[in-house]
């Protein structure tokens, strides 16, 4: 959206107008689309991503309405007691039958950056504590990196890896795997600088009771 319209008190009208244009265009290109989507959803992917406005899941993956079941929060976290995340995971895996779960972080993540700085006031500080725990868990590796930007990038990757690990410990996934479901949990990082997603190569496809820590090759 252009800066010159952002001071408009009726800015939300802009969205409604654009929606009209979009729905008409979609209807023209695929007259059956909305009729089909109104009947049911059968998404192929469950996306767990950051709330950051610069990382819109459907746009960056070239997917359409109906392709992705989506959960977003600050810094794409999988918090063990987050009923919102757990409900989305349960519904996605057990009701919608999704076999591909993707945790997608992004370089330059404000939530991760906040976890590298001083403690701060405000509600979000509690959320960021989970990311500070990731940093503490990987303290030795992070302290060995001199360059601040490289350290930041690495914490973004380690944070995704930890969320993939945490997902693999959820009751939802352990039980699904026990039943023989071929579910894969992928860990990706999106680069704001060029719009490219990097696969961290840490995909988990089974319950592995041996692994107590996360490693990235
Ligand atoms: Co972010």
Short mmCIF file of C-alpha atoms and ligand atoms in Angstrom, two decimals:
data_model
loop_
_atom_site.label_atom_id
_atom_site.label_comp_id
_atom_site.label_asym_id
_atom_site.label_seq_id
_atom_site.Cartn_x
_atom_site.Cartn_y
_atom_site.Cartn_z
CA UNK A 1 0.00 0.00 0.00
CA UNK A 2 1.33 3.45 -0.80
CA UNK A 3 2.36 5.80 2.01
CA UNK A 4 0.31 8.70 0.62
CA UNK A 5 -2.98 7.04 1.54
CA UNK A 6 -2.07 5.84 5.03
CA UNK A 7 -3.23 9.04 6.80
CA UNK A 8 -6.76 8.50 5.59
CA UNK A 9 -9.17 7.93 8.55
CA UNK A 10 -11.25 5.72 6.23
CA UNK A 11 -8.27 3.59 5.23
CA UNK A 12 -10.23 0.40 5.86
CA UNK A 13 -12.49 1.35 2.92
CA UNK A 14 -9.43 0.78 0.76
CA UNK A 15 -9.44 -2.88 1.78
CA UNK A 16 -13.13 -3.34 1.04
CA UNK A 17 -12.66 -1.77 -2.36
CA UNK A 18 -9.68 -3.97 -3.13
CA UNK A 19 -11.62 -7.02 -1.95
CA UNK A 20 -14.34 -6.29 -4.47
CA UNK A 21 -11.81 -6.05 -7.28
CA UNK A 22 -10.07 -9.23 -6.10
CA UNK A 23 -13.25 -11.30 -5.76
CA UNK A 24 -14.40 -10.27 -9.24
CA UNK A 25 -11.00 -11.12 -10.73
CA UNK A 26 -10.94 -14.54 -9.00
CA UNK A 27 -14.46 -15.23 -10.14
CA UNK A 28 -13.58 -14.35 -13.74
CA UNK A 29 -10.47 -16.55 -13.74
CA UNK A 30 -12.09 -19.53 -12.02
CA UNK A 31 -15.89 -19.37 -11.86
CA UNK A 32 -16.06 -22.58 -9.79
CA UNK A 33 -13.53 -21.51 -7.12
CA UNK A 34 -15.84 -19.91 -4.56
CA UNK A 35 -18.59 -22.48 -5.09
CA UNK A 36 -16.08 -25.26 -4.34
CA UNK A 37 -14.44 -23.46 -1.40
CA UNK A 38 -17.82 -22.76 0.19
CA UNK A 39 -18.52 -26.51 0.42
CA UNK A 40 -15.50 -27.59 2.46
CA UNK A 41 -11.79 -27.06 3.04
CA UNK A 42 -9.10 -29.64 2.30
CA UNK A 43 -5.80 -27.81 2.79
CA UNK A 44 -2.49 -29.52 2.04
CA UNK A 45 -0.32 -27.61 4.50
CA UNK A 46 -0.38 -26.38 8.07
CA UNK A 47 1.72 -23.23 8.27
CA UNK A 48 3.08 -21.92 11.56
CA UNK A 49 4.65 -18.56 10.86
CA UNK A 50 5.47 -15.13 12.25
CA UNK A 51 2.80 -12.41 12.42
CA UNK A 52 5.20 -10.07 10.61
CA UNK A 53 3.34 -8.23 7.82
CA UNK A 54 6.22 -8.88 5.42
CA UNK A 55 5.81 -12.66 5.53
CA UNK A 56 2.33 -13.44 4.13
CA UNK A 57 2.21 -17.26 3.77
CA UNK A 58 -0.02 -17.57 0.69
CA UNK A 59 1.73 -14.83 -1.26
CA UNK A 60 5.30 -15.99 -0.65
CA UNK A 61 4.46 -19.59 -1.55
CA UNK A 62 2.22 -18.81 -4.50
CA UNK A 63 -0.68 -20.71 -2.96
CA UNK A 64 -4.42 -20.10 -3.22
CA UNK A 65 -7.34 -19.87 -0.78
CA UNK A 66 -7.99 -23.39 0.48
CA UNK A 67 -4.36 -24.58 0.25
CA UNK A 68 -3.10 -23.68 3.71
CA UNK A 69 -4.32 -23.88 7.28
CA UNK A 70 -2.49 -21.08 9.07
CA UNK A 71 -1.37 -20.17 12.58
CA UNK A 72 0.72 -17.06 13.15
CA UNK A 73 2.18 -15.43 16.23
CA UNK A 74 5.21 -13.32 17.12
CA UNK A 75 8.34 -15.27 16.09
CA UNK A 76 6.46 -18.44 15.00
CA UNK A 77 6.53 -20.04 18.42
CA UNK A 78 5.24 -23.45 19.49
CA UNK A 79 4.52 -22.92 23.17
CA UNK A 80 3.63 -26.15 25.01
CA UNK A 81 0.56 -24.68 26.73
CA UNK A 82 -0.71 -22.49 23.89
CA UNK A 83 -4.26 -23.76 23.41
CA UNK A 84 -4.62 -21.67 20.27
CA UNK A 85 -1.65 -23.36 18.56
CA UNK A 86 -2.54 -26.80 19.93
CA UNK A 87 -6.15 -26.52 18.74
CA UNK A 88 -5.02 -25.49 15.26
CA UNK A 89 -2.55 -28.40 15.20
CA UNK A 90 -5.14 -30.92 16.40
CA UNK A 91 -7.77 -29.73 13.95
CA UNK A 92 -5.29 -29.51 11.08
CA UNK A 93 -3.85 -32.98 11.63
CA UNK A 94 -6.87 -34.92 12.86
CA UNK A 95 -9.89 -33.26 11.27
CA UNK A 96 -8.38 -31.90 8.05
CA UNK A 97 -5.88 -34.73 7.57
CA UNK A 98 -2.89 -32.50 6.82
CA UNK A 99 0.43 -34.35 6.45
CA UNK A 100 2.79 -31.38 6.00
CA UNK A 101 3.39 -29.07 8.94
CA UNK A 102 5.72 -26.15 8.25
CA UNK A 103 7.37 -23.87 10.78
CA UNK A 104 8.60 -20.86 8.84
CA UNK A 105 10.68 -18.21 10.58
CA UNK A 106 12.31 -15.25 8.89
CA UNK A 107 15.63 -13.44 9.05
CA UNK A 108 15.25 -9.99 10.56
CA UNK A 109 12.49 -11.18 12.92
CA UNK A 110 11.65 -8.46 15.46
CA UNK A 111 10.63 -11.02 18.10
CA UNK A 112 13.97 -12.80 17.87
CA UNK A 113 15.82 -9.47 17.86
CA UNK A 114 13.98 -8.44 21.03
CA UNK A 115 15.16 -11.65 22.71
CA UNK A 116 18.77 -10.66 22.04
CA UNK A 117 18.46 -7.31 23.79
CA UNK A 118 17.77 -6.08 27.33
CA UNK A 119 14.64 -7.17 29.20
CA UNK A 120 11.81 -4.75 28.51
CA UNK A 121 8.40 -3.76 29.87
CA UNK A 122 5.05 -4.72 28.38
CA UNK A 123 3.07 -7.84 27.69
CA UNK A 124 5.17 -9.01 24.75
CA UNK A 125 8.15 -9.43 27.11
CA UNK A 126 6.51 -12.59 28.48
CA UNK A 127 6.18 -14.03 24.98
CA UNK A 128 9.77 -13.14 24.13
CA UNK A 129 10.92 -15.08 27.20
CA UNK A 130 10.33 -18.27 25.22
CA UNK A 131 12.83 -17.05 22.62
CA UNK A 132 15.29 -16.09 25.35
CA UNK A 133 15.07 -19.71 26.52
CA UNK A 134 16.07 -20.86 23.02
CA UNK A 135 19.06 -18.50 23.11
CA UNK A 136 20.03 -19.75 26.57
CA UNK A 137 19.81 -23.38 25.38
CA UNK A 138 22.21 -22.58 22.53
CA UNK A 139 24.34 -20.09 24.45
CA UNK A 140 27.69 -21.70 23.64
CA UNK A 141 27.12 -21.80 19.90
CA UNK A 142 25.76 -18.25 19.81
CA UNK A 143 28.53 -16.82 21.98
CA UNK A 144 31.09 -18.28 19.59
CA UNK A 145 29.75 -16.07 16.78
CA UNK A 146 31.43 -12.65 16.79
CA UNK A 147 29.38 -10.84 14.20
CA UNK A 148 26.08 -9.59 15.60
CA UNK A 149 24.15 -10.01 12.33
CA UNK A 150 25.37 -13.61 11.93
CA UNK A 151 24.40 -14.33 15.54
CA UNK A 152 20.93 -12.90 14.87
CA UNK A 153 20.52 -15.04 11.74
CA UNK A 154 21.64 -18.14 13.59
CA UNK A 155 19.21 -17.53 16.47
CA UNK A 156 16.39 -17.22 13.91
CA UNK A 157 17.38 -20.67 12.55
CA UNK A 158 17.83 -22.23 15.99
CA UNK A 159 14.47 -20.84 17.06
CA UNK A 160 12.76 -22.55 14.10
CA UNK A 161 14.62 -25.78 14.90
CA UNK A 162 13.42 -25.67 18.51
CA UNK A 163 9.81 -25.12 17.42
CA UNK A 164 10.04 -28.09 15.02
CA UNK A 165 11.41 -30.13 17.92
CA UNK A 166 8.66 -28.94 20.27
CA UNK A 167 6.00 -29.80 17.68
CA UNK A 168 7.42 -33.32 17.45
CA UNK A 169 6.88 -33.73 21.21
CA UNK A 170 3.20 -32.71 21.15
CA UNK A 171 0.61 -35.36 22.00
CA UNK A 172 -1.12 -34.59 18.69
CA UNK A 173 1.89 -35.55 16.56
CA UNK A 174 3.12 -38.42 18.75
CA UNK A 175 -0.30 -40.07 18.55
CA UNK A 176 -0.66 -39.43 14.82
CA UNK A 177 2.75 -40.99 14.15
CA UNK A 178 1.88 -43.95 16.39
CA UNK A 179 -1.13 -44.55 14.13
CA UNK A 180 1.17 -44.61 11.11
CA UNK A 181 0.32 -41.19 9.67
CA UNK A 182 3.06 -40.02 7.27
CA UNK A 183 3.26 -36.53 8.75
CA UNK A 184 6.33 -34.41 8.12
CA UNK A 185 7.31 -31.36 10.15
CA UNK A 186 9.54 -28.99 8.20
CA UNK A 187 11.72 -26.10 9.41
CA UNK A 188 12.15 -23.18 7.00
CA UNK A 189 13.47 -19.62 7.12
CA UNK A 190 12.33 -16.84 4.79
CA UNK A 191 14.69 -14.05 3.76
CA UNK A 192 13.12 -10.58 3.69
CA UNK A 193 16.04 -9.42 1.53
CA UNK A 194 15.26 -11.56 -1.53
CA UNK A 195 11.96 -13.34 -0.82
CA UNK A 196 13.55 -16.80 -0.88
CA UNK A 197 12.74 -19.57 1.60
CA UNK A 198 15.58 -21.73 2.90
CA UNK A 199 14.84 -25.30 3.95
CA UNK A 200 16.92 -25.93 7.09
CA UNK A 201 16.94 -29.67 6.40
CA UNK A 202 15.62 -30.62 9.83
CA UNK A 203 12.39 -32.34 8.75
CA UNK A 204 10.97 -34.75 11.30
CA UNK A 205 8.78 -37.60 10.12
CA UNK A 206 8.55 -39.88 13.13
CA UNK A 207 8.57 -39.90 16.89
CA UNK A 208 12.15 -40.23 18.00
CA UNK A 209 12.45 -40.84 21.74
CA UNK A 210 16.26 -40.79 21.60
CA UNK A 211 16.72 -37.20 20.60
CA UNK A 212 16.89 -34.82 23.51
CA UNK A 213 18.46 -31.94 21.65
CA UNK A 214 18.18 -30.22 18.31
CA UNK A 215 21.00 -30.23 15.81
CA UNK A 216 21.32 -28.51 12.47
CA UNK A 217 23.95 -29.88 10.12
CO1 LIG B 1 9.06 -12.18 12.94
#
